[in-house]
Structure formats: C-alpha cells, structure tokens
Amino acid sequence: MALALSSTLAPRLLPLRLPKVCLALSADTVEDMLATAESMATDDPFLEFRLDYLKQPLAALPKIHRFLETHQYVTAIATCRRVDNGGKFKGSLASQLEVLAKAHAAGCPIVDLELQSALKSKPEAIARLRSRAALILSFHDFRATRNLDETLEKMLKIPADFYKVVSTATTLFDNVAMMKFLQTQSDQHALIGLCMGEQGIISRVLGARAGSVFTFGAVDANAGLKTAPGQISTRDLRGIYRIDQVDPATRIYGVAGDPIQHSLSPVIMNAALHRENVNGVYLPLHAKTLKDLIRCAREIPLHGLSITMPYKQAIIPYLDNTDAHTAKVGACNTVVRGQDSKLYGFNTDIAGILRPLEQRLSIENAKVLVIGAGGAARAAVFGLRERGAEVWILNRTSVKGQKLARQAKARTLKRADLRKIAFDVIINATPVGMGNSRDCPLKDEEIQARVVFDMVYDPVETHLLQVARAKGIAVIPGIEMFVQQAARQFEIWTGKPAPAAEMLGAVTIALQDRAALKQPKT
Ligand code: NAP
C-alpha cells in the first residue's frame, strides 16, 4: 500500500515500520500508565499515551520522557483528546496544542489531534506542530457509521500524515461500509479506520487487511482498561485472532447470535485453526437481526458460520440448502458459504451428542432418557433414534415432549414411572444446573444409569454430574458436546480432522478463567 506521507516527514516516519496494533494506555496517574507500559512494551512496542486521562498531562511528560529514553524500541503516539470530542481533556485549545508539542519533545514521534480542534486552530499552529511531529488527524463518530468519504474529504483540507476515521457500528454491515472505505481510499492516503462498539470487531481484526495502517488494542478489555467501546485487548488481537497473520487469503469464520459476548466458540475455533495451520480467523458476531447477518456474510465474505441462540431455527429460510439432520431437527447450527456463494446449512449438535456417547457404550438398542424437548433435546432424540437407540422423553411441558416423541418414533415418560426403567443413559437437555446453581433436573435417587450426560457446560461439573459420579456412574460433561459439535464444524469447513484435544484444552482454560473472575475478591 502506498502511504501518502509528506516528503518532509517520510524519511523520519518510514523507519518506524509501525506494527499492526497500537496499545492504548489510559490511567489516572502517570505512574500507573508507565507501570503498564513497562510490563507490556516488550510485546506491545507501539503505545498510545492517552494524556487526557491524566489530571496534569504537562506535569507527566518528564516521566514519559525518561521512560521513552530507556525504551528506545518503543514508538509512542501522544493523544490529549478534548471532552467535546469524546476525550477527557478540559483545558483550552492552546493548551491542548502545547501538550502535544511538548509530548513530541518528550519523545513521542506521533501526535493525534481531532479534526474539530484542528478546524478551530490557526493553520500555522497545525503546520508548526506537524513540522515537528507526525500528525494523526482524527475523527470519531460515537453514534453511527455514516458519510465516511465525505468526512475524509473534509479532513483532507488539513495536511496530516495519517487520517484516522473511527465510527460506531450499530450493525454488522457497518463493518462492510468501513472496509469498503478503507479499500477504496487507502491507496491514496495513510488511513487508520475502524468501527467502535461490540459489533465493530470485524473492522478491528480485518481493518489492516482492508488498508488501515494499524488498529488499536486495549490493555485488558475485561477489566475496563479500554479507551473505546468494543476495544479488544492486544493479547487477544494477537493470541486469539492472530492479527499479525491476517492477510488477503485469510478465510473468515464466525459465531452469530444475540447476545454473543460470552460465547466460548471464538476461543475453541481459533485454537483449532491455529493448531492445524489453517489460514483463517473466527470472530464473535453480534447479530441483532438475521437480515444484517446474511448481508454481512455475503459481502465480507464469511466462509463459515456457527449459529447460536436465538437463530438456530430462524436461519433455515435464508439457506439455499440444508443437510438431512437440519431438516429433521428443524435447527441449523452450522453454515458454509460454498464456492457458488450459496449458503448451506448443517446440524452438528447431533455429532456433538453421539461422539462422546459412542466412546462409552454401544448406542444401538441402548435405553436412553432425554430430559427436555427443546432444540438440543431434538438433536439428541433424532440422532439416537437414527442409530437404533430406544428413547424416552421427559419434558416439563408434556405436550411438547409428546409431539417430539411422535415425530421421532420415541416414547414419553411420566416422572412417577422413571424408576420402572433401567436406563443405560440419562441426558439432561434442559438449562437446569446452569451458572452457579445447585439445581438438578432429577432427585438424587432418580439418577440411575450407566452413563449420565449433562449438556450444560458452565459449570463443567454440575450438581447432576457430581451426584452421578458419587454413585460410580460414568459421566459426560457438556463441554465434551461443545467440543465435538465444534470439531464437526471444523471438519465441514476445512476438510481436516479437528484437533479435539487442543480444543478441549482451550475451552477448559477459558472456563477456569471465567470461574476465577466470578470468585469474590478477598
Ligand atoms: P431450548 O430449546 O430453550 O429448550 C429448553 C428445554 O429445557 C425445554 O424442553 C424446556 O421445557 C426445558 N426447561 C427449561 N427450563 C426448565 C426448568 N426450569 N425445568 C425443567 N425443564 C426446563 O434450549 P436448548 O437449545 O435445547 O438448550 C438446552 C440446554 O442445552 C441449555 O442449557 C444449553 O446451554 C445446552 N446446550 C449445550 C450444548 C453443548 O454444546 N454442550 C449445545 C446446545 C445446547 P419446556 O418445553 O417446558 O419449556
């Protein structure tokens, strides 16, 4: 990509060879800011000092100077965004320019100034600043993604070294608008472009491929240490999404649902793609409507999608074709975009249920109790019946259980009759036991079988599994289903065997991390 750097600055800027990710640093005190910089600079040598977060930015500069002198490999951006423009700096325009000029003198080769401040300043003042430092002229739209080309046109009237256009994604399709903008304009101008917000993740991970010189990452997005909505930590950008490897050939996958924030699918799928050296990246896609998702899938283009709540049934009319399992169960959890651009639907929940079971017993003629009659129960009942198991359904709403039993040639069971049958397997396909609850779909004395399978996977060890284990019954935790349904998706998308052990390891660590976060702090 050709950068339109000014001739005077080019010799100073070109050796910088900016990394793809800049770590945005914010803290109340310069000591905290520098402590974070110190601990992260080896992995993240490109830093943005958000001076506007500090009470006295000018007073902090000598310390920043000392840090930069002793960390020569660090490239720093100084930003002192005004309150009116979404920052925290309350001083005058003149003092904002003074902070930036002095920050440059303190060792920050790049400074960021908002378009609004630049428009209010004398052109000579901007030119003076730019004669010393490389200037990022920035514009943030905190409401929407709109008029990107017009905004750039306005910005180009002010000479700068980089033009940073940041919008807010309210739909997934907004990412398409941002990436088209980057693709068409980045040949002529050095652009930094991304969408804020949870739905902007596509632009954060794929923006550099579309032409953004770099993107921004947070210190720790979960601990509130981010400077913009939707910012991802630099650790996740590099570790999970492997942003440094994303190139034009990278295939894009994702999990779509509403909500999606807590999905563990990105952790498990990116671990698998990495392990098997597949040039692909898998993103969490918060789809507020299916229409938005489908438009985005066609334009990005997304190669494969995992579909989760609440779209497993609703997606079916949007698909060009589905496999037999999807049609039977009436739910689709996997979409492939074929070379013909058509969307094909699959159901891998069935594989997720059958694979762990057949590792423990022969499914043919096994007597299985399925508790529940929702989507997951339907996958279990149809899958088991197809493999010759005898299936009984116990559901809170009995008519729903009866309907499923009729469709799948299974039977229903009254709770009172539970102990009349010696089951080989009991499967919990209800959410009972989820979270930290000690709830259990059965009473202790009703838990009698050779194998107990709980589809609930958070917590890993539910009360149902604890009781079964204590009775010496073999148990299948829901995490195994989660891994196996994902493994089947991986196989459909890549044609390679899935690294199931690696995937199980990744999701186990993620669940442990999540449980640790929930622990009350002492
Ligand atoms: P769903 O379609 O909403 O069905 C839920 C089922 O559970 C319904 O039959 C419902 O009974 C029953 N139910 C809900 N609350 C209940 C309660 N308090 N007491 C008794 N029965 C109750 O949900 P789903 O998609 O089938 O998912 C069910 C569970 O499986 C969830 O916990 C989900 O996380 C888990 N799951 C796990 C995986 C995995 O990979 N491990 C994959 C898919 C699903 P009514 O008919 O009476 O409403």
Coordinates of C-alpha atoms and ligand atoms in Angstrom, one line a residue:
M1 CA 0.0 0.0 0.0
A2 CA 1.4 3.4 -0.9
L3 CA 1.4 5.8 2.0
A4 CA 0.8 9.5 1.1
L5 CA 3.3 10.8 3.7
S6 CA 4.6 14.3 3.3
S7 CA 8.0 14.5 1.7
T8 CA 9.5 16.2 4.8
L9 CA 8.2 13.5 7.2
A10 CA 8.7 10.4 5.1
P11 CA 12.4 9.9 6.0
R12 CA 11.5 10.2 9.7
L13 CA 8.4 8.0 9.5
L14 CA 9.4 5.2 7.2
P15 CA 12.0 3.7 9.6
L16 CA 9.2 3.4 12.2
R17 CA 7.7 0.5 10.3
L18 CA 4.6 0.6 12.5
P19 CA 3.2 -2.6 13.9
K20 CA -0.4 -3.6 13.1
V21 CA -1.5 -3.0 16.7
C22 CA -1.1 0.1 18.9
L23 CA -1.7 -0.4 22.7
A24 CA -3.9 2.4 24.0
L25 CA -2.8 3.3 27.5
S26 CA -5.1 5.0 30.0
A27 CA -4.7 5.5 33.7
D28 CA -5.4 8.1 36.4
T29 CA -1.8 8.6 37.1
V30 CA 1.3 8.6 35.0
E31 CA 2.9 6.1 37.4
D32 CA 0.2 3.6 36.7
M33 CA 0.3 4.4 32.9
L34 CA 4.1 3.8 32.9
A35 CA 3.9 0.7 35.0
T36 CA 1.5 -0.8 32.4
A37 CA 3.8 0.4 29.6
E38 CA 6.8 -1.2 31.3
S39 CA 5.1 -4.5 31.7
M40 CA 3.7 -4.6 28.2
A41 CA 6.2 -2.8 26.0
T42 CA 8.2 -5.9 25.1
D43 CA 5.1 -7.5 23.4
D44 CA 3.5 -4.2 22.5
P45 CA 6.2 -1.7 21.5
F46 CA 3.7 0.6 19.8
L47 CA 2.0 2.7 22.5
E48 CA -0.6 5.4 22.6
F49 CA -0.4 7.6 25.7
R50 CA -3.9 8.9 26.4
L51 CA -2.6 12.1 28.2
D52 CA -6.2 13.4 28.5
Y53 CA -6.8 10.7 31.2
L54 CA -4.2 12.3 33.4
K55 CA -5.1 15.2 35.8
Q56 CA -2.0 17.1 34.7
P57 CA -0.7 16.0 31.4
L58 CA 2.1 18.5 31.2
A59 CA 3.5 17.6 34.6
A60 CA 3.6 13.9 33.5
L61 CA 5.7 14.5 30.4
P62 CA 9.2 14.4 32.1
K63 CA 8.4 10.9 33.4
I64 CA 7.2 9.8 30.0
H65 CA 10.4 11.3 28.5
R66 CA 12.5 9.2 30.9
F67 CA 10.6 6.1 30.0
L68 CA 11.0 6.6 26.3
E69 CA 14.7 7.3 26.7
T70 CA 15.2 4.0 28.4
H71 CA 12.9 2.1 26.0
Q72 CA 14.2 3.2 22.6
Y73 CA 12.4 0.4 20.8
V74 CA 9.0 1.9 21.8
T75 CA 7.1 4.1 19.3
A76 CA 4.6 6.4 21.0
I77 CA 1.6 8.3 20.0
A78 CA 0.5 11.2 22.2
T79 CA -3.2 11.9 22.4
C80 CA -4.9 14.6 24.5
R81 CA -8.5 14.4 23.3
R82 CA -10.9 17.1 24.4
V83 CA -14.1 16.4 26.3
D84 CA -16.1 17.9 23.4
N85 CA -14.7 15.3 21.1
G86 CA -15.1 12.2 23.3
G87 CA -11.9 12.6 25.4
K88 CA -11.3 13.8 29.0
F89 CA -9.1 16.9 28.4
K90 CA -10.8 20.1 29.8
G91 CA -8.1 22.7 29.0
S92 CA -8.1 25.3 26.2
L93 CA -7.3 24.6 22.6
A94 CA -4.0 26.4 23.1
S95 CA -3.1 24.2 26.0
Q96 CA -4.1 21.0 24.0
L97 CA -1.6 22.0 21.3
E98 CA 1.0 22.8 23.9
V99 CA 0.6 19.4 25.5
L100 CA 1.0 17.7 22.1
A101 CA 4.1 19.8 21.1
K102 CA 5.8 19.1 24.5
A103 CA 4.8 15.4 24.2
H104 CA 6.7 15.3 20.9
A105 CA 9.7 16.9 22.6
A106 CA 9.4 14.3 25.3
G107 CA 9.9 11.5 22.7
C108 CA 6.5 10.8 21.1
P109 CA 7.2 10.9 17.4
I110 CA 3.4 10.9 16.5
V111 CA 0.6 13.1 17.9
D112 CA -3.1 12.8 17.5
L113 CA -5.3 15.8 17.1
E114 CA -9.1 15.7 16.5
L115 CA -10.5 17.3 13.3
Q116 CA -12.7 19.6 15.4
S117 CA -9.7 21.0 17.3
A118 CA -7.7 21.4 14.1
L119 CA -10.6 23.2 12.4
K120 CA -10.7 25.7 15.3
S121 CA -6.9 26.3 15.3
K122 CA -4.9 28.6 13.1
P123 CA -3.5 26.7 10.1
E124 CA 0.0 28.0 11.1
A125 CA -0.4 26.4 14.6
I126 CA -1.2 23.0 13.0
A127 CA 1.7 23.4 10.5
R128 CA 4.1 24.2 13.3
L129 CA 3.0 21.1 15.2
R130 CA 3.3 19.0 12.1
S131 CA 6.8 20.4 11.3
R132 CA 8.0 18.5 14.4
A133 CA 5.7 15.5 14.9
A134 CA 3.9 13.2 12.5
L135 CA 0.3 14.2 12.8
I136 CA -2.7 11.9 13.0
L137 CA -5.8 13.9 12.2
S138 CA -8.7 12.0 13.9
F139 CA -12.4 12.0 13.7
H140 CA -14.7 9.9 15.9
D141 CA -18.4 9.3 15.3
F142 CA -19.8 8.0 18.6
R143 CA -23.3 7.2 17.2
A144 CA -23.1 5.6 13.7
T145 CA -21.1 4.7 10.7
R146 CA -22.0 7.2 8.0
N147 CA -20.6 9.6 5.5
L148 CA -17.1 8.2 5.7
D149 CA -16.0 9.5 2.3
E150 CA -17.4 13.0 3.0
T151 CA -15.7 13.0 6.4
L152 CA -12.4 12.2 4.8
E153 CA -12.9 14.8 2.1
K154 CA -13.3 17.4 4.9
M155 CA -10.2 16.1 6.7
L156 CA -8.0 16.2 3.7
K157 CA -8.2 20.0 3.6
I158 CA -5.9 19.9 6.6
P159 CA -2.5 18.4 5.8
A160 CA -1.7 15.5 8.0
D161 CA 0.4 12.3 7.9
F162 CA -2.4 9.9 8.9
Y163 CA -6.2 10.3 8.7
K164 CA -8.0 8.4 11.4
V165 CA -11.7 7.8 10.8
V166 CA -13.5 6.0 13.6
S167 CA -17.2 5.3 13.6
T168 CA -19.6 3.3 15.7
A169 CA -21.0 0.0 14.4
T170 CA -24.7 -0.4 15.2
T171 CA -25.0 -3.3 12.7
L172 CA -22.6 -5.9 11.4
F173 CA -23.0 -4.4 8.0
D174 CA -21.4 -1.2 9.2
N175 CA -18.1 -3.1 9.1
V176 CA -18.6 -3.6 5.4
A177 CA -19.0 0.1 4.9
M178 CA -15.8 0.8 6.9
M179 CA -13.8 -1.8 5.0
K180 CA -15.0 -0.6 1.6
F181 CA -14.0 2.9 2.6
L182 CA -10.5 1.7 3.6
Q183 CA -10.2 -0.4 0.4
T184 CA -11.0 2.5 -1.9
Q185 CA -9.2 5.3 -0.1
S186 CA -6.1 3.7 1.4
D187 CA -4.2 3.7 -1.9
Q188 CA -4.0 7.5 -1.8
H189 CA -4.0 8.3 1.9
A190 CA -2.5 6.8 5.0
L191 CA -5.6 5.8 6.8
I192 CA -6.5 4.4 10.2
G193 CA -10.1 3.2 10.2
L194 CA -12.2 1.1 12.5
C195 CA -15.7 0.8 14.0
M196 CA -16.2 1.1 17.7
G197 CA -18.8 -1.0 19.6
E198 CA -19.2 -4.7 20.1
Q199 CA -20.4 -5.1 16.5
G200 CA -17.2 -3.4 15.2
I201 CA -15.0 -6.4 15.8
I202 CA -14.8 -7.3 12.1
S203 CA -13.2 -4.0 11.3
R204 CA -10.8 -4.2 14.3
V205 CA -9.5 -7.6 13.2
L206 CA -9.7 -7.2 9.4
G207 CA -9.2 -3.4 9.1
A208 CA -5.4 -3.7 8.4
R209 CA -6.1 -6.2 5.6
A210 CA -8.5 -3.6 4.1
G211 CA -5.9 -0.9 4.2
S212 CA -5.8 0.6 7.8
V213 CA -2.2 1.3 8.7
F214 CA -2.8 -0.1 12.1
T215 CA -5.5 -0.6 14.7
F216 CA -5.8 0.0 18.4
G217 CA -6.0 -2.6 21.2
A218 CA -6.7 -2.4 25.0
V219 CA -4.6 -3.4 28.0
D220 CA -7.4 -5.6 29.3
A221 CA -10.8 -5.3 27.8
N222 CA -12.5 -7.3 30.6
A223 CA -11.1 -5.2 33.4
G224 CA -12.4 -2.0 31.9
L225 CA -9.0 -1.0 30.8
K226 CA -10.1 0.1 27.3
T227 CA -10.2 3.6 25.8
A228 CA -13.1 2.9 23.3
P229 CA -16.2 0.8 23.3
G230 CA -15.6 -2.6 21.8
Q231 CA -11.9 -2.4 22.0
I232 CA -10.2 -5.8 22.2
S233 CA -7.1 -6.4 24.3
T234 CA -3.8 -6.6 22.3
R235 CA -3.3 -10.0 23.9
D236 CA -6.5 -11.3 22.3
L237 CA -5.9 -9.5 19.0
R238 CA -2.6 -11.3 18.7
G239 CA -3.2 -14.5 20.6
I240 CA -6.8 -15.4 19.7
Y241 CA -7.4 -13.5 16.4
R242 CA -3.7 -13.7 15.2
I243 CA -4.0 -10.3 13.6
D244 CA -0.4 -10.3 12.5
Q245 CA -1.1 -13.3 10.3
V246 CA -4.3 -12.0 8.7
D247 CA -3.7 -11.5 5.0
P248 CA -5.8 -11.3 1.8
A249 CA -6.1 -15.1 1.8
T250 CA -7.3 -15.5 5.3
R251 CA -10.7 -17.2 5.5
I252 CA -13.2 -15.6 7.8
Y253 CA -15.5 -17.6 10.1
G254 CA -17.7 -16.5 12.9
V255 CA -20.3 -17.4 15.5
A256 CA -23.5 -15.4 15.2
G257 CA -26.1 -14.9 17.9
D258 CA -27.7 -12.4 20.2
P259 CA -26.2 -12.0 22.7
I260 CA -22.8 -13.3 21.8
Q261 CA -20.3 -11.7 24.2
H262 CA -20.0 -14.8 26.4
S263 CA -19.6 -17.4 23.6
L264 CA -16.6 -19.6 24.0
S265 CA -16.7 -20.6 20.3
P266 CA -14.0 -18.0 19.3
V267 CA -11.6 -19.4 21.9
I268 CA -12.1 -23.0 20.8
M269 CA -12.2 -22.4 17.0
N270 CA -9.3 -20.1 16.8
A271 CA -7.2 -22.6 18.8
A272 CA -8.2 -25.3 16.3
L273 CA -7.4 -23.1 13.2
H274 CA -4.0 -22.2 14.8
R275 CA -3.2 -25.8 15.7
E276 CA -4.0 -27.0 12.2
N277 CA -2.2 -24.1 10.4
V278 CA -5.4 -23.1 8.7
N279 CA -5.2 -19.5 7.4
G280 CA -8.5 -18.5 9.0
V281 CA -9.9 -16.4 11.8
Y282 CA -13.1 -16.8 13.7
L283 CA -15.0 -13.9 15.1
P284 CA -17.9 -13.3 17.6
L285 CA -20.7 -11.7 15.6
H286 CA -23.4 -9.9 17.5
A287 CA -26.3 -10.1 15.0
K288 CA -29.3 -8.1 16.1
T289 CA -31.2 -9.3 13.0
L290 CA -30.7 -12.2 10.6
K291 CA -31.0 -9.9 7.7
D292 CA -28.0 -7.9 8.9
L293 CA -26.0 -11.2 9.4
I294 CA -26.8 -12.5 5.9
R295 CA -25.9 -9.2 4.2
C296 CA -22.7 -9.2 6.0
A297 CA -22.0 -12.9 5.3
R298 CA -22.3 -12.2 1.6
E299 CA -20.2 -9.1 1.5
I300 CA -17.3 -9.8 3.8
P301 CA -17.4 -12.7 2.6
L302 CA -17.7 -15.1 5.5
H303 CA -16.6 -18.6 4.7
G304 CA -18.4 -20.4 7.6
L305 CA -20.7 -19.6 10.4
S306 CA -21.7 -21.1 13.7
I307 CA -25.3 -20.3 14.5
T308 CA -26.4 -20.0 18.1
M309 CA -29.4 -18.7 20.1
P310 CA -31.8 -17.3 19.0
Y311 CA -31.3 -18.1 15.3
K312 CA -30.9 -21.8 15.0
Q313 CA -34.4 -22.2 13.6
A314 CA -34.9 -18.8 12.1
I315 CA -31.8 -19.1 9.8
I316 CA -33.3 -22.0 7.9
P317 CA -35.4 -20.0 5.4
Y318 CA -32.3 -17.9 4.5
L319 CA -30.3 -21.0 3.4
D320 CA -30.1 -22.4 -0.1
N321 CA -29.9 -26.0 1.1
T322 CA -29.6 -28.0 4.3
D323 CA -28.4 -31.5 5.3
A324 CA -30.9 -34.2 6.4
H325 CA -30.1 -33.6 10.1
T326 CA -31.0 -29.9 9.9
A327 CA -34.3 -30.7 8.2
K328 CA -35.2 -33.4 10.7
V329 CA -34.2 -31.5 13.9
G330 CA -35.6 -28.2 12.5
A331 CA -32.4 -26.4 13.6
C332 CA -29.2 -25.4 12.0
N333 CA -26.0 -24.6 13.9
T334 CA -23.5 -24.5 11.0
V335 CA -23.4 -22.6 7.8
V336 CA -21.0 -22.9 4.9
R337 CA -20.7 -20.4 2.1
G338 CA -20.0 -22.5 -0.9
Q339 CA -17.7 -21.6 -3.9
D340 CA -21.0 -20.9 -5.7
S341 CA -21.7 -18.3 -2.9
K342 CA -24.7 -20.3 -1.8
L343 CA -25.3 -20.8 1.9
Y344 CA -25.5 -24.5 3.1
G345 CA -26.8 -25.4 6.5
F346 CA -25.8 -28.4 8.7
N347 CA -26.6 -29.6 12.2
T348 CA -23.5 -30.7 14.1
D349 CA -25.2 -30.9 17.5
I350 CA -26.1 -34.5 16.7
A351 CA -22.4 -35.3 16.2
G352 CA -21.7 -33.5 19.4
I353 CA -24.1 -35.8 21.3
L354 CA -23.3 -39.1 19.5
R355 CA -19.5 -38.9 19.5
P356 CA -19.0 -38.7 23.3
L357 CA -21.6 -41.4 23.8
E358 CA -20.2 -43.9 21.4
Q359 CA -16.8 -43.6 23.2
R360 CA -18.6 -45.0 26.3
L361 CA -21.1 -47.6 25.0
S362 CA -22.9 -49.1 22.0
I363 CA -25.7 -46.8 21.1
E364 CA -27.7 -49.4 19.2
N365 CA -30.5 -50.7 21.4
A366 CA -29.3 -48.6 24.4
K367 CA -32.2 -47.3 26.6
V368 CA -31.9 -43.6 26.8
L369 CA -33.8 -41.0 28.8
V370 CA -33.7 -37.5 27.3
I371 CA -34.9 -34.7 29.7
G372 CA -36.2 -31.7 27.7
A373 CA -37.8 -31.2 24.3
G374 CA -36.1 -28.1 23.0
G375 CA -33.6 -27.7 20.2
A376 CA -30.8 -29.7 21.9
A377 CA -33.2 -32.4 23.0
R378 CA -34.5 -32.7 19.5
A379 CA -30.9 -33.2 18.2
A380 CA -30.4 -35.9 20.8
V381 CA -33.7 -37.7 20.2
F382 CA -33.4 -37.8 16.4
G383 CA -29.7 -38.7 16.4
L384 CA -30.2 -41.5 18.9
R385 CA -33.2 -42.9 17.1
E386 CA -31.3 -42.9 13.8
R387 CA -28.6 -45.0 15.5
G388 CA -31.1 -47.5 16.8
A389 CA -31.4 -46.4 20.5
E390 CA -34.7 -46.7 22.4
V391 CA -35.6 -43.2 23.6
W392 CA -37.9 -41.9 26.3
I393 CA -38.6 -38.2 26.7
L394 CA -39.4 -36.4 29.9
N395 CA -40.3 -32.8 29.5
R396 CA -41.7 -30.1 31.8
T397 CA -44.4 -29.3 29.2
S398 CA -45.7 -32.7 28.4
V399 CA -47.4 -31.9 25.0
K400 CA -44.1 -30.7 23.6
G401 CA -42.5 -33.9 24.7
Q402 CA -45.3 -35.9 23.1
K403 CA -45.0 -34.1 19.8
L404 CA -41.3 -34.8 19.6
A405 CA -41.9 -38.4 20.6
R406 CA -44.4 -38.8 17.7
Q407 CA -42.1 -37.2 15.2
A408 CA -39.0 -39.2 16.2
K409 CA -40.8 -42.5 17.0
A410 CA -39.7 -42.3 20.6
R411 CA -41.8 -42.6 23.8
T412 CA -42.7 -40.2 26.6
L413 CA -42.4 -41.0 30.3
K414 CA -44.1 -39.7 33.4
R415 CA -41.8 -38.7 36.2
A416 CA -43.5 -41.2 38.5
D417 CA -42.5 -44.0 36.2
L418 CA -38.9 -43.0 36.0
R419 CA -37.6 -45.8 38.2
K420 CA -39.5 -48.5 36.3
I421 CA -36.9 -48.5 33.5
A422 CA -33.2 -49.4 33.8
F423 CA -31.7 -46.7 31.6
D424 CA -28.3 -47.1 30.0
V425 CA -28.0 -43.3 29.6
I426 CA -29.7 -40.2 31.1
I427 CA -29.2 -37.0 29.1
N428 CA -30.1 -33.6 30.5
A429 CA -31.1 -31.3 27.6
T430 CA -32.5 -28.5 29.8
P431 CA -30.7 -25.5 31.2
V432 CA -31.3 -26.7 34.8
G433 CA -28.0 -26.6 36.6
M434 CA -26.5 -23.7 34.6
G435 CA -24.5 -21.0 36.3
N436 CA -23.6 -21.5 39.9
S437 CA -26.9 -23.1 40.8
R438 CA -27.1 -26.4 42.6
D439 CA -30.3 -27.2 40.7
C440 CA -30.7 -30.6 39.3
P441 CA -33.2 -31.9 36.8
L442 CA -33.7 -35.1 38.8
K443 CA -33.7 -36.1 42.5
D444 CA -30.6 -37.9 43.7
E445 CA -32.5 -41.2 44.0
E446 CA -33.8 -40.9 40.4
I447 CA -30.2 -40.7 39.0
Q448 CA -29.7 -44.4 38.0
A449 CA -28.0 -45.3 34.7
R450 CA -24.7 -46.5 33.3
V451 CA -23.9 -43.1 31.8
V452 CA -25.1 -39.6 32.7
F453 CA -24.7 -36.9 30.1
D454 CA -25.3 -33.2 31.1
M455 CA -25.5 -30.8 28.1
V456 CA -24.9 -27.9 30.5
Y457 CA -21.2 -26.9 30.3
D458 CA -20.9 -24.0 32.6
P459 CA -20.1 -25.1 35.2
V460 CA -18.2 -28.0 33.9
E461 CA -19.1 -30.1 36.9
T462 CA -22.9 -29.7 37.5
H463 CA -24.7 -31.0 40.5
L464 CA -26.2 -33.7 38.3
L465 CA -22.7 -34.9 37.4
Q466 CA -21.5 -34.7 40.9
V467 CA -24.2 -36.9 42.2
A468 CA -23.8 -39.4 39.3
R469 CA -20.0 -39.5 39.8
A470 CA -20.5 -40.1 43.6
K471 CA -22.7 -43.1 42.7
G472 CA -20.0 -44.5 40.4
I473 CA -21.8 -43.7 37.2
A474 CA -19.8 -42.7 34.1
V475 CA -20.4 -39.0 33.3
I476 CA -20.2 -36.9 30.1
P477 CA -19.9 -33.2 30.8
G478 CA -21.5 -30.8 28.4
I479 CA -18.1 -29.4 27.5
E480 CA -17.5 -32.7 25.5
M481 CA -20.5 -32.0 23.4
F482 CA -19.4 -28.4 23.0
V483 CA -16.0 -29.6 21.7
Q484 CA -17.4 -32.3 19.5
Q485 CA -20.1 -30.2 17.8
A486 CA -17.3 -27.6 17.1
A487 CA -15.0 -30.3 15.9
R488 CA -17.5 -31.4 13.3
Q489 CA -18.0 -27.8 12.2
F490 CA -14.2 -27.5 11.8
E491 CA -14.2 -30.7 9.7
I492 CA -17.0 -29.4 7.4
W493 CA -15.3 -26.1 6.9
T494 CA -11.7 -27.2 6.4
G495 CA -11.9 -30.8 5.3
K496 CA -9.3 -31.6 8.0
P497 CA -9.7 -33.7 11.2
A498 CA -10.3 -31.4 14.1
P499 CA -7.7 -31.2 16.9
A500 CA -10.3 -32.2 19.6
A501 CA -7.8 -32.5 22.5
E502 CA -6.4 -29.0 21.7
M503 CA -9.9 -27.6 21.6
L504 CA -10.9 -29.2 24.9
G505 CA -7.8 -27.8 26.5
A506 CA -8.6 -24.2 25.2
V507 CA -12.2 -24.3 26.4
T508 CA -11.3 -25.8 29.7
I509 CA -8.8 -23.0 30.4
A510 CA -11.3 -20.4 29.3
L511 CA -14.0 -21.8 31.6
Q512 CA -11.5 -21.9 34.5
D513 CA -10.5 -18.2 33.8
R514 CA -14.2 -17.3 33.8
A515 CA -14.9 -19.1 37.0
A516 CA -11.9 -17.3 38.6
L517 CA -13.3 -14.0 37.5
K518 CA -16.6 -14.8 39.2
Q519 CA -14.8 -15.7 42.5
P520 CA -15.4 -12.9 45.1
K521 CA -12.1 -11.0 45.7
T522 CA -10.6 -11.3 49.1
Ligands
NAP1 P1 -34.4 -24.7 24.5 O1 -34.7 -25.0 23.1 O2 -34.8 -23.4 25.1 O3 -35.1 -25.9 25.4 C1 -35.1 -25.9 26.7 C2 -35.7 -27.2 27.3 O4 -35.5 -27.2 28.7 C3 -37.2 -27.2 27.1 O5 -37.6 -28.5 26.8 C4 -37.8 -26.7 28.4 O6 -39.0 -27.2 28.8 C5 -36.7 -27.2 29.4 N1 -36.6 -26.4 30.6 C6 -36.2 -25.1 30.6 N2 -36.2 -24.7 31.9 C7 -36.6 -25.7 32.7 C8 -36.8 -25.9 34.0 N3 -36.5 -24.9 34.9 N4 -37.2 -27.1 34.5 C9 -37.4 -28.1 33.6 N5 -37.3 -28.0 32.3 C10 -36.9 -26.8 31.8 O7 -32.9 -24.9 24.8 P2 -31.8 -25.8 24.1 O8 -31.2 -25.1 22.9 O9 -32.5 -27.1 23.8 O10 -30.7 -26.0 25.2 C11 -30.9 -26.7 26.4 C12 -29.6 -26.8 27.2 O11 -28.6 -27.5 26.4 C13 -29.1 -25.4 27.5 O12 -28.5 -25.5 28.8 C14 -27.9 -25.3 26.5 O13 -26.9 -24.5 27.0 C15 -27.4 -26.7 26.4 N6 -26.7 -26.9 25.2 C16 -25.4 -27.3 25.3 C17 -24.7 -27.6 24.1 C18 -23.3 -28.0 24.3 O14 -22.6 -27.9 23.3 N7 -22.9 -28.5 25.4 C19 -25.3 -27.4 22.9 C20 -26.6 -27.0 22.8 C21 -27.3 -26.8 24.0 P3 -40.4 -26.6 28.2 O15 -40.7 -27.2 26.9 O16 -41.3 -26.9 29.3 O17 -40.2 -25.1 28.1

